[in-house]
Amino acid sequence: MYEGPVQDLIDELGRLPGVGPKSAQRIAFHLLTTDAADITRLQSALQRVKDDIKFCEVCGNVAADVRCRICADPRRDEAVICVVEEPKDISAIERTREFRGRYHVLGGAISPIDGIGPDQLRIAPLLTRIAEPEVREVILATDPNLEGEATATYLTRLLRSFPDLRITRLASGLPVGGDLEYADEVTLGRAFSGRRAVDA
Amino acid sequence: MYEGPVQDLIDELGRLPGVGPKSAQRIAFHLLTTDAADITRLQSALQRVKDDIKFCEVCGNVAADVRCRICADPRRDEAVICVVEEPKDISAIERTREFRGRYHVLGGAISPIDGIGPDQLRIAPLLTRIAEPEVREVILATDPNLEGEATATYLTRLLRSFPDLRITRLASGLPVGGDLEYADEVTLGRAFSGRRAVDA
């Protein structure tokens, strides 16, 4: 359809998540007519990510060093470990400013359909970390979907063997700012079963 | 928020058209966890576009050579020139397989608000091409919006001075597959004024 290099760029862009054929075409034609310096900046940003980004040896988060910024920060509470599926979940939680503990990235969730079992996840290093005496709570913050719930259930069973360890799961309920009538029945059901007394 | 190189990549991706902050973040984290070979392929696709893509000296379309594939193709009808705003409009028209003539890319549309007047568009080379005796029709295929209509009107006045030149504009009307009740009044009005006799 297009001149070779343009079509190749459209194909490569179309492989990115959330970029359909139309968006890929739009981005490619934008890059064609844009300043060459813009392309160079994008290329070098890609290069730096390839060269400089590693994964934290403690928690598995993306890191510019052997440890990520959070694991390297002595002010973060070592007593609480929040278990997430992916590094991007950490940034979502960090934005809330509600959590001052440490993280552990599993690298996914148990999903037999995708061939992902517990052995593919970073569960062994999590157990090693939890064995440390200062850890008092593990928050299971896997996604509130089928795979995330299965993973949380699996981990709960595994972690029960640790004495005096508090195991918690993020609350399910109505999203703030949402409409009650548009909530699905499972979410609304969870909102009922998890209801709290109002501070009078 | 993120480790330096990750944030830089998110920023660069967020500059692309149609890529918001959320998508940029999603793409960046995809690239972080993907095979490094995927990043390399994207980088070299960008490099080839930067190195190999020029603009056709005749029509202004993107080209891998001094002339684009269409201008270099002797089977394309020289008698009809279809005037478009951008190279991407050419690919949209090519997909219809309705048109076998040549193109001319203006490089935009007249838009006083963006400081784009006739002098910023490739109108002079268009006049040179139309002066050739074999050209018998110019199809004005600028966008059916305010700027595109203004550009078409401007060009119509300019081209009237050429004797025996047919000047046409793409038909406006109801989009095929659309719902009449959702058409805006201008489009519906155009569909009425442009109505055709049904072949009995």
Short mmCIF file of C-alpha atoms in Angstrom, two decimals:
data_model
loop_
_atom_site.label_atom_id
_atom_site.label_comp_id
_atom_site.label_asym_id
_atom_site.label_seq_id
_atom_site.Cartn_x
_atom_site.Cartn_y
_atom_site.Cartn_z
CA MET A 1 0.00 0.00 0.00
CA TYR A 2 2.67 2.52 1.03
CA GLU A 3 6.29 3.02 0.06
CA GLY A 4 8.34 0.28 1.80
CA PRO A 5 9.82 2.17 4.77
CA VAL A 6 6.49 3.85 5.58
CA GLN A 7 4.66 0.51 5.57
CA ASP A 8 7.37 -1.05 7.76
CA LEU A 9 7.00 1.76 10.29
CA ILE A 10 3.19 1.39 10.26
CA ASP A 11 3.62 -2.37 10.87
CA GLU A 12 6.01 -1.84 13.77
CA LEU A 13 3.81 0.83 15.38
CA GLY A 14 0.76 -1.42 14.93
CA ARG A 15 2.45 -4.04 17.15
CA LEU A 16 2.37 -1.69 20.15
CA PRO A 17 -0.46 -2.26 22.62
CA GLY A 18 -3.52 -0.09 22.00
CA VAL A 19 -2.26 1.12 18.61
CA GLY A 20 -4.60 -0.08 15.84
CA PRO A 21 -3.91 0.13 12.10
CA LYS A 22 -5.52 3.59 11.82
CA SER A 23 -3.51 5.05 14.72
CA ALA A 24 -0.32 3.44 13.41
CA GLN A 25 -0.89 5.11 10.05
CA ARG A 26 -1.65 8.45 11.68
CA ILE A 27 1.51 8.31 13.82
CA ALA A 28 3.66 7.22 10.86
CA PHE A 29 2.45 10.11 8.68
CA HIS A 30 2.97 12.48 11.59
CA LEU A 31 6.58 11.29 11.90
CA LEU A 32 7.07 11.63 8.13
CA THR A 33 6.17 15.27 8.12
CA THR A 34 7.62 16.17 11.49
CA ASP A 35 11.06 17.50 12.26
CA ALA A 36 13.75 14.79 12.01
CA ALA A 37 14.89 15.82 15.50
CA ASP A 38 11.59 14.50 16.92
CA ILE A 39 12.32 11.06 15.48
CA THR A 40 15.85 11.19 16.86
CA ARG A 41 14.55 12.02 20.36
CA LEU A 42 12.13 9.09 20.23
CA GLN A 43 14.89 6.78 19.00
CA SER A 44 17.26 7.77 21.76
CA ALA A 45 14.53 7.45 24.41
CA LEU A 46 14.04 3.87 23.15
CA GLN A 47 17.80 3.30 23.25
CA ARG A 48 18.12 4.54 26.84
CA VAL A 49 15.30 2.28 27.98
CA LYS A 50 17.04 -0.66 26.29
CA ASP A 51 20.45 0.22 27.75
CA ASP A 52 19.71 1.60 31.18
CA ILE A 53 16.59 -0.10 32.46
CA LYS A 54 17.04 -3.21 34.56
CA PHE A 55 14.77 -4.92 37.02
CA CYS A 56 15.26 -4.45 40.77
CA GLU A 57 16.96 -7.54 42.24
CA VAL A 58 14.82 -7.26 45.38
CA CYS A 59 11.28 -6.53 44.20
CA GLY A 60 11.35 -6.92 40.40
CA ASN A 61 10.27 -3.32 39.71
CA VAL A 62 11.89 -1.44 36.82
CA ALA A 63 15.09 0.17 38.04
CA ALA A 64 17.93 2.34 36.81
CA ASP A 65 20.27 0.53 39.21
CA VAL A 66 20.48 -2.91 40.85
CA ARG A 67 17.77 -1.73 43.26
CA CYS A 68 14.76 0.37 42.34
CA ARG A 69 14.14 3.78 43.90
CA ILE A 70 11.64 2.35 46.39
CA CYS A 71 13.81 -0.54 47.60
CA ALA A 72 16.77 1.86 47.86
CA ASP A 73 14.76 4.35 49.95
CA PRO A 74 15.43 3.76 53.69
CA ARG A 75 12.27 5.71 54.64
CA ARG A 76 9.98 3.05 53.14
CA ASP A 77 8.47 0.68 55.71
CA GLU A 78 10.06 -2.78 55.50
CA ALA A 79 7.27 -4.33 57.58
CA VAL A 80 4.67 -4.21 54.79
CA ILE A 81 5.06 -5.78 51.34
CA CYS A 82 2.49 -5.02 48.67
CA VAL A 83 2.37 -7.79 46.04
CA VAL A 84 1.46 -6.64 42.51
CA GLU A 85 1.39 -8.26 39.08
CA GLU A 86 3.37 -5.73 37.03
CA PRO A 87 5.69 -2.72 37.54
CA LYS A 88 2.96 -0.42 36.16
CA ASP A 89 0.74 -1.37 39.12
CA ILE A 90 3.38 0.10 41.42
CA SER A 91 3.14 3.48 39.73
CA ALA A 92 -0.65 3.40 40.00
CA ILE A 93 -0.42 2.72 43.74
CA GLU A 94 2.35 5.30 44.24
CA ARG A 95 0.10 7.96 42.73
CA THR A 96 -2.41 7.42 45.57
CA ARG A 97 0.27 8.34 48.20
CA GLU A 98 -1.56 5.93 50.54
CA PHE A 99 1.18 3.35 50.83
CA ARG A 100 4.62 3.80 52.39
CA GLY A 101 5.78 0.16 52.42
CA ARG A 102 7.69 -1.95 49.90
CA TYR A 103 6.55 -3.81 46.78
CA HIS A 104 6.99 -7.19 45.20
CA VAL A 105 6.33 -7.73 41.48
CA LEU A 106 5.12 -11.20 40.51
CA GLY A 107 5.58 -10.64 36.77
CA GLY A 108 1.99 -11.64 35.94
CA ALA A 109 -0.87 -13.68 37.39
CA ILE A 110 -1.74 -17.38 37.39
CA SER A 111 -3.55 -18.08 34.10
CA PRO A 112 -3.75 -21.71 32.95
CA ILE A 113 -5.17 -20.57 29.58
CA ASP A 114 -1.98 -18.59 28.87
CA GLY A 115 0.20 -21.37 30.29
CA ILE A 116 1.22 -19.26 33.31
CA GLY A 117 1.43 -21.28 36.52
CA PRO A 118 2.93 -20.34 39.91
CA ASP A 119 6.39 -21.45 38.69
CA GLN A 120 6.45 -18.67 36.08
CA LEU A 121 5.89 -16.01 38.74
CA ARG A 122 8.40 -14.49 41.18
CA ILE A 123 6.91 -16.36 44.14
CA ALA A 124 10.10 -18.03 45.50
CA PRO A 125 11.87 -14.65 46.04
CA LEU A 126 8.68 -13.38 47.72
CA LEU A 127 8.79 -16.27 50.23
CA THR A 128 12.46 -15.52 50.93
CA ARG A 129 11.59 -11.88 51.65
CA ILE A 130 8.64 -12.76 53.87
CA ALA A 131 10.83 -15.13 55.89
CA GLU A 132 12.67 -12.03 57.20
CA PRO A 133 11.47 -11.28 60.75
CA GLU A 134 10.67 -7.58 60.12
CA VAL A 135 7.88 -8.37 57.63
CA ARG A 136 4.53 -8.22 59.40
CA GLU A 137 1.98 -7.74 56.61
CA VAL A 138 1.55 -8.76 52.99
CA ILE A 139 -1.04 -6.86 50.94
CA LEU A 140 -2.24 -8.86 47.95
CA ALA A 141 -2.82 -6.21 45.27
CA THR A 142 -3.25 -8.42 42.23
CA ASP A 143 -5.89 -7.33 39.70
CA PRO A 144 -9.57 -7.76 40.73
CA ASN A 145 -10.20 -10.18 37.82
CA LEU A 146 -10.27 -13.97 37.47
CA GLU A 147 -6.49 -14.42 37.18
CA GLY A 148 -5.69 -11.88 39.87
CA GLU A 149 -8.17 -13.44 42.30
CA ALA A 150 -6.81 -16.94 41.59
CA THR A 151 -3.30 -15.70 42.25
CA ALA A 152 -4.37 -14.01 45.49
CA THR A 153 -6.11 -17.20 46.65
CA TYR A 154 -3.03 -19.29 45.79
CA LEU A 155 -0.73 -16.90 47.66
CA THR A 156 -3.06 -16.74 50.67
CA ARG A 157 -2.85 -20.53 51.07
CA LEU A 158 0.92 -20.46 50.71
CA LEU A 159 1.42 -17.57 53.15
CA ARG A 160 -0.82 -18.98 55.88
CA SER A 161 2.12 -21.14 56.98
CA PHE A 162 4.00 -18.01 58.13
CA PRO A 163 3.15 -17.38 61.80
CA ASP A 164 2.07 -13.86 62.83
CA LEU A 165 1.90 -12.65 59.21
CA ARG A 166 -1.07 -10.45 58.41
CA ILE A 167 -2.39 -11.19 54.90
CA THR A 168 -4.70 -8.57 53.41
CA ARG A 169 -6.36 -7.94 50.07
CA LEU A 170 -7.32 -4.55 48.56
CA ALA A 171 -10.98 -3.70 49.19
CA SER A 172 -13.48 -4.33 46.40
CA GLY A 173 -16.44 -2.01 46.04
CA LEU A 174 -17.94 0.86 44.10
CA PRO A 175 -15.44 3.01 42.23
CA VAL A 176 -15.41 6.55 43.62
CA GLY A 177 -17.11 8.97 41.24
CA GLY A 178 -19.01 6.14 39.54
CA ASP A 179 -22.75 5.61 39.29
CA LEU A 180 -24.33 2.93 41.45
CA GLU A 181 -26.75 1.94 38.71
CA TYR A 182 -23.91 1.20 36.28
CA ALA A 183 -21.96 -1.00 38.71
CA ASP A 184 -21.92 -4.69 37.72
CA GLU A 185 -23.61 -7.09 40.14
CA VAL A 186 -20.35 -8.64 41.41
CA THR A 187 -18.90 -5.24 42.31
CA LEU A 188 -22.17 -4.13 43.91
CA GLY A 189 -22.34 -7.44 45.82
CA ARG A 190 -18.79 -6.88 47.11
CA ALA A 191 -19.70 -3.33 48.08
CA PHE A 192 -22.53 -4.74 50.23
CA SER A 193 -20.54 -7.53 51.84
CA GLY A 194 -17.66 -5.13 52.53
CA ARG A 195 -19.85 -2.30 53.91
CA ARG A 196 -18.48 -0.32 56.83
CA ALA A 197 -19.97 1.43 59.83
CA VAL A 198 -20.14 5.18 59.26
CA ASP A 199 -18.18 7.30 61.74
CA ALA A 200 -20.95 9.12 63.54
CA MET B 1 7.20 9.52 38.91
CA TYR B 2 9.16 6.82 37.04
CA GLU B 3 12.84 6.02 36.70
CA GLY B 4 14.39 8.63 34.35
CA PRO B 5 14.62 6.69 31.06
CA VAL B 6 11.09 5.29 31.47
CA GLN B 7 9.62 8.75 32.06
CA ASP B 8 11.54 10.12 29.06
CA LEU B 9 10.11 7.40 26.83
CA ILE B 10 6.59 8.06 28.14
CA ASP B 11 7.06 11.77 27.39
CA GLU B 12 8.29 11.10 23.84
CA LEU B 13 5.46 8.63 23.12
CA GLY B 14 2.93 11.09 24.55
CA ARG B 15 3.94 13.61 21.87
CA LEU B 16 2.67 11.31 19.10
CA PRO B 17 -0.79 12.12 17.73
CA GLY B 18 -3.61 10.17 19.39
CA VAL B 19 -1.36 8.83 22.15
CA GLY B 20 -2.51 10.15 25.52
CA PRO B 21 -0.59 9.85 28.81
CA LYS B 22 -2.26 6.52 29.67
CA SER B 23 -1.48 4.94 26.28
CA ALA B 24 2.08 6.29 26.39
CA GLN B 25 2.55 4.64 29.77
CA ARG B 26 1.06 1.38 28.54
CA ILE B 27 3.30 1.32 25.46
CA ALA B 28 6.40 2.20 27.50
CA PHE B 29 5.79 -0.61 29.98
CA HIS B 30 5.11 -2.98 27.10
CA LEU B 31 8.46 -2.05 25.57
CA LEU B 32 10.18 -2.47 28.95
CA THR B 33 9.09 -6.05 29.32
CA THR B 34 9.24 -7.00 25.64
CA ASP B 35 12.13 -8.59 23.79
CA ALA B 36 14.92 -6.06 23.09
CA ALA B 37 14.72 -7.14 19.43
CA ASP B 38 11.23 -5.55 19.20
CA ILE B 39 12.65 -2.19 20.28
CA THR B 40 15.50 -2.57 17.77
CA ARG B 41 13.03 -3.25 14.95
CA LEU B 42 11.01 -0.16 15.85
CA GLN B 43 14.19 1.91 16.04
CA SER B 44 15.40 0.78 12.62
CA ALA B 45 11.95 1.35 11.08
CA LEU B 46 12.19 4.94 12.38
CA GLN B 47 15.72 5.23 11.01
CA ARG B 48 14.71 4.02 7.53
CA VAL B 49 11.83 6.50 7.38
CA LYS B 50 14.25 9.27 8.35
CA ASP B 51 16.90 8.15 5.83
CA ASP B 52 14.94 6.87 2.86
CA ILE B 53 11.71 8.81 2.66
CA LYS B 54 11.66 11.90 0.51
CA PHE B 55 8.83 13.80 -1.09
CA CYS B 56 8.00 13.31 -4.77
CA GLU B 57 9.31 16.27 -6.80
CA VAL B 58 6.21 16.17 -8.99
CA CYS B 59 3.25 15.70 -6.69
CA GLY B 60 4.62 16.05 -3.14
CA ASN B 61 3.57 12.55 -2.06
CA VAL B 62 5.93 10.53 0.16
CA ALA B 63 8.40 8.68 -2.04
CA ALA B 64 11.32 6.30 -1.81
CA ASP B 65 12.85 7.94 -4.89
CA VAL B 66 12.73 11.35 -6.59
CA ARG B 67 9.29 10.42 -7.90
CA CYS B 68 6.61 8.54 -5.98
CA ARG B 69 5.25 5.21 -7.19
CA ILE B 70 2.17 6.84 -8.68
CA CYS B 71 4.01 9.55 -10.64
CA ALA B 72 6.51 6.92 -11.84
CA ASP B 73 3.73 4.62 -13.07
CA PRO B 74 3.12 5.18 -16.82
CA ARG B 75 -0.30 3.50 -16.61
CA ARG B 76 -1.73 6.32 -14.48
CA ASP B 77 -3.86 8.79 -16.42
CA GLU B 78 -2.05 12.12 -16.82
CA ALA B 79 -5.25 13.89 -17.85
CA VAL B 80 -6.74 13.97 -14.34
CA ILE B 81 -5.08 15.48 -11.27
CA CYS B 82 -6.62 14.91 -7.86
CA VAL B 83 -5.66 17.65 -5.40
CA VAL B 84 -5.39 16.55 -1.76
CA GLU B 85 -4.19 18.15 1.47
CA GLU B 86 -1.82 15.47 2.75
CA PRO B 87 -0.03 12.30 1.55
CA LYS B 88 -2.28 10.20 3.82
CA ASP B 89 -5.30 11.34 1.79
CA ILE B 90 -3.71 9.67 -1.25
CA SER B 91 -3.63 6.31 0.46
CA ALA B 92 -7.27 6.69 1.52
CA ILE B 93 -8.26 7.38 -2.10
CA GLU B 94 -6.03 4.59 -3.46
CA ARG B 95 -7.84 2.11 -1.22
CA THR B 96 -11.12 2.86 -3.04
CA ARG B 97 -9.55 1.75 -6.40
CA GLU B 98 -11.89 4.30 -8.03
CA PHE B 99 -9.24 6.66 -9.28
CA ARG B 100 -6.54 5.96 -11.91
CA GLY B 101 -5.21 9.49 -12.41
CA ARG B 102 -2.42 11.45 -10.72
CA TYR B 103 -2.29 13.38 -7.47
CA HIS B 104 -1.09 16.71 -6.17
CA VAL B 105 -0.39 17.26 -2.47
CA LEU B 106 -0.95 20.80 -1.21
CA GLY B 107 0.69 20.17 2.16
CA GLY B 108 -2.28 21.46 4.15
CA ALA B 109 -5.29 23.73 3.74
CA ILE B 110 -5.85 27.46 3.96
CA SER B 111 -6.35 28.28 7.64
CA PRO B 112 -5.88 31.90 8.73
CA ILE B 113 -6.17 30.86 12.38
CA ASP B 114 -3.06 28.64 12.03
CA GLY B 115 -1.31 31.25 9.90
CA ILE B 116 -1.53 29.09 6.75
CA GLY B 117 -2.28 31.10 3.62
CA PRO B 118 -2.09 30.11 -0.06
CA ASP B 119 1.64 30.92 -0.11
CA GLN B 120 2.38 28.12 2.38
CA LEU B 121 0.74 25.53 0.11
CA ARG B 122 2.16 23.86 -3.02
CA ILE B 123 -0.12 25.85 -5.34
CA ALA B 124 2.53 27.26 -7.73
CA PRO B 125 3.74 23.77 -8.79
CA LEU B 126 0.10 22.76 -9.26
CA LEU B 127 -0.44 25.64 -11.70
CA THR B 128 2.71 24.61 -13.61
CA ARG B 129 1.38 21.06 -13.93
CA ILE B 130 -2.09 22.19 -15.01
CA ALA B 131 -0.55 24.38 -17.72
CA GLU B 132 0.50 21.16 -19.51
CA PRO B 133 -1.88 20.52 -22.43
CA GLU B 134 -2.69 16.88 -21.48
CA VAL B 135 -4.39 17.89 -18.20
CA ARG B 136 -8.15 18.02 -18.73
CA GLU B 137 -9.61 17.69 -15.22
CA VAL B 138 -8.70 18.75 -11.68
CA ILE B 139 -10.58 17.03 -8.85
CA LEU B 140 -10.54 19.10 -5.66
CA ALA B 141 -10.37 16.49 -2.89
CA THR B 142 -9.56 18.70 0.08
CA ASP B 143 -11.26 17.80 3.37
CA PRO B 144 -15.00 18.51 3.64
CA ASN B 145 -14.45 20.95 6.53
CA LEU B 146 -14.11 24.72 6.82
CA GLU B 147 -10.42 24.88 5.81
CA GLY B 148 -10.79 22.31 3.04
CA GLU B 149 -13.83 24.08 1.57
CA ALA B 150 -12.06 27.45 1.73
CA THR B 151 -9.07 25.95 -0.07
CA ALA B 152 -11.31 24.38 -2.74
CA THR B 153 -13.09 27.70 -3.28
CA TYR B 154 -9.78 29.53 -3.56
CA LEU B 155 -8.42 27.00 -6.06
CA THR B 156 -11.64 27.05 -8.10
CA ARG B 157 -11.33 30.80 -8.62
CA LEU B 158 -7.67 30.43 -9.55
CA LEU B 159 -8.25 27.55 -11.98
CA ARG B 160 -11.16 29.14 -13.81
CA SER B 161 -8.63 31.06 -15.90
CA PHE B 162 -7.50 27.80 -17.56
CA PRO B 163 -9.61 27.27 -20.70
CA ASP B 164 -11.20 23.85 -21.25
CA LEU B 165 -10.22 22.63 -17.75
CA ARG B 166 -12.90 20.67 -15.93
CA ILE B 167 -12.87 21.48 -12.19
CA THR B 168 -14.72 19.02 -9.95
CA ARG B 169 -15.19 18.50 -6.23
CA LEU B 170 -15.80 15.20 -4.40
CA ALA B 171 -19.52 14.61 -3.73
CA SER B 172 -20.86 15.43 -0.28
CA GLY B 173 -23.70 13.36 1.12
CA LEU B 174 -24.68 10.62 3.51
CA PRO B 175 -21.86 8.24 4.45
CA VAL B 176 -22.59 4.72 3.19
CA GLY B 177 -23.58 2.43 6.05
CA GLY B 178 -24.54 5.39 8.22
CA ASP B 179 -27.92 6.23 9.75
CA LEU B 180 -29.91 9.08 8.21
CA GLU B 181 -31.15 10.22 11.61
CA TYR B 182 -27.59 10.70 12.89
CA ALA B 183 -26.42 12.76 9.91
CA ASP B 184 -25.77 16.43 10.73
CA GLU B 185 -27.97 18.99 8.98
CA VAL B 186 -25.25 20.26 6.65
CA THR B 187 -24.49 16.77 5.37
CA LEU B 188 -28.18 15.95 5.01
CA GLY B 189 -28.73 19.26 3.20
CA ARG B 190 -25.90 18.43 0.80
CA ALA B 191 -27.35 14.97 0.25
CA PHE B 192 -30.62 16.63 -0.82
CA SER B 193 -29.09 19.24 -3.07
CA GLY B 194 -26.83 16.60 -4.67
CA ARG B 195 -29.59 14.00 -5.15
CA ARG B 196 -29.45 11.91 -8.32
CA ALA B 197 -32.01 10.31 -10.60
CA VAL B 198 -32.30 6.59 -9.89
CA ASP B 199 -31.46 4.35 -12.85
CA ALA B 200 -34.81 2.72 -13.55
#
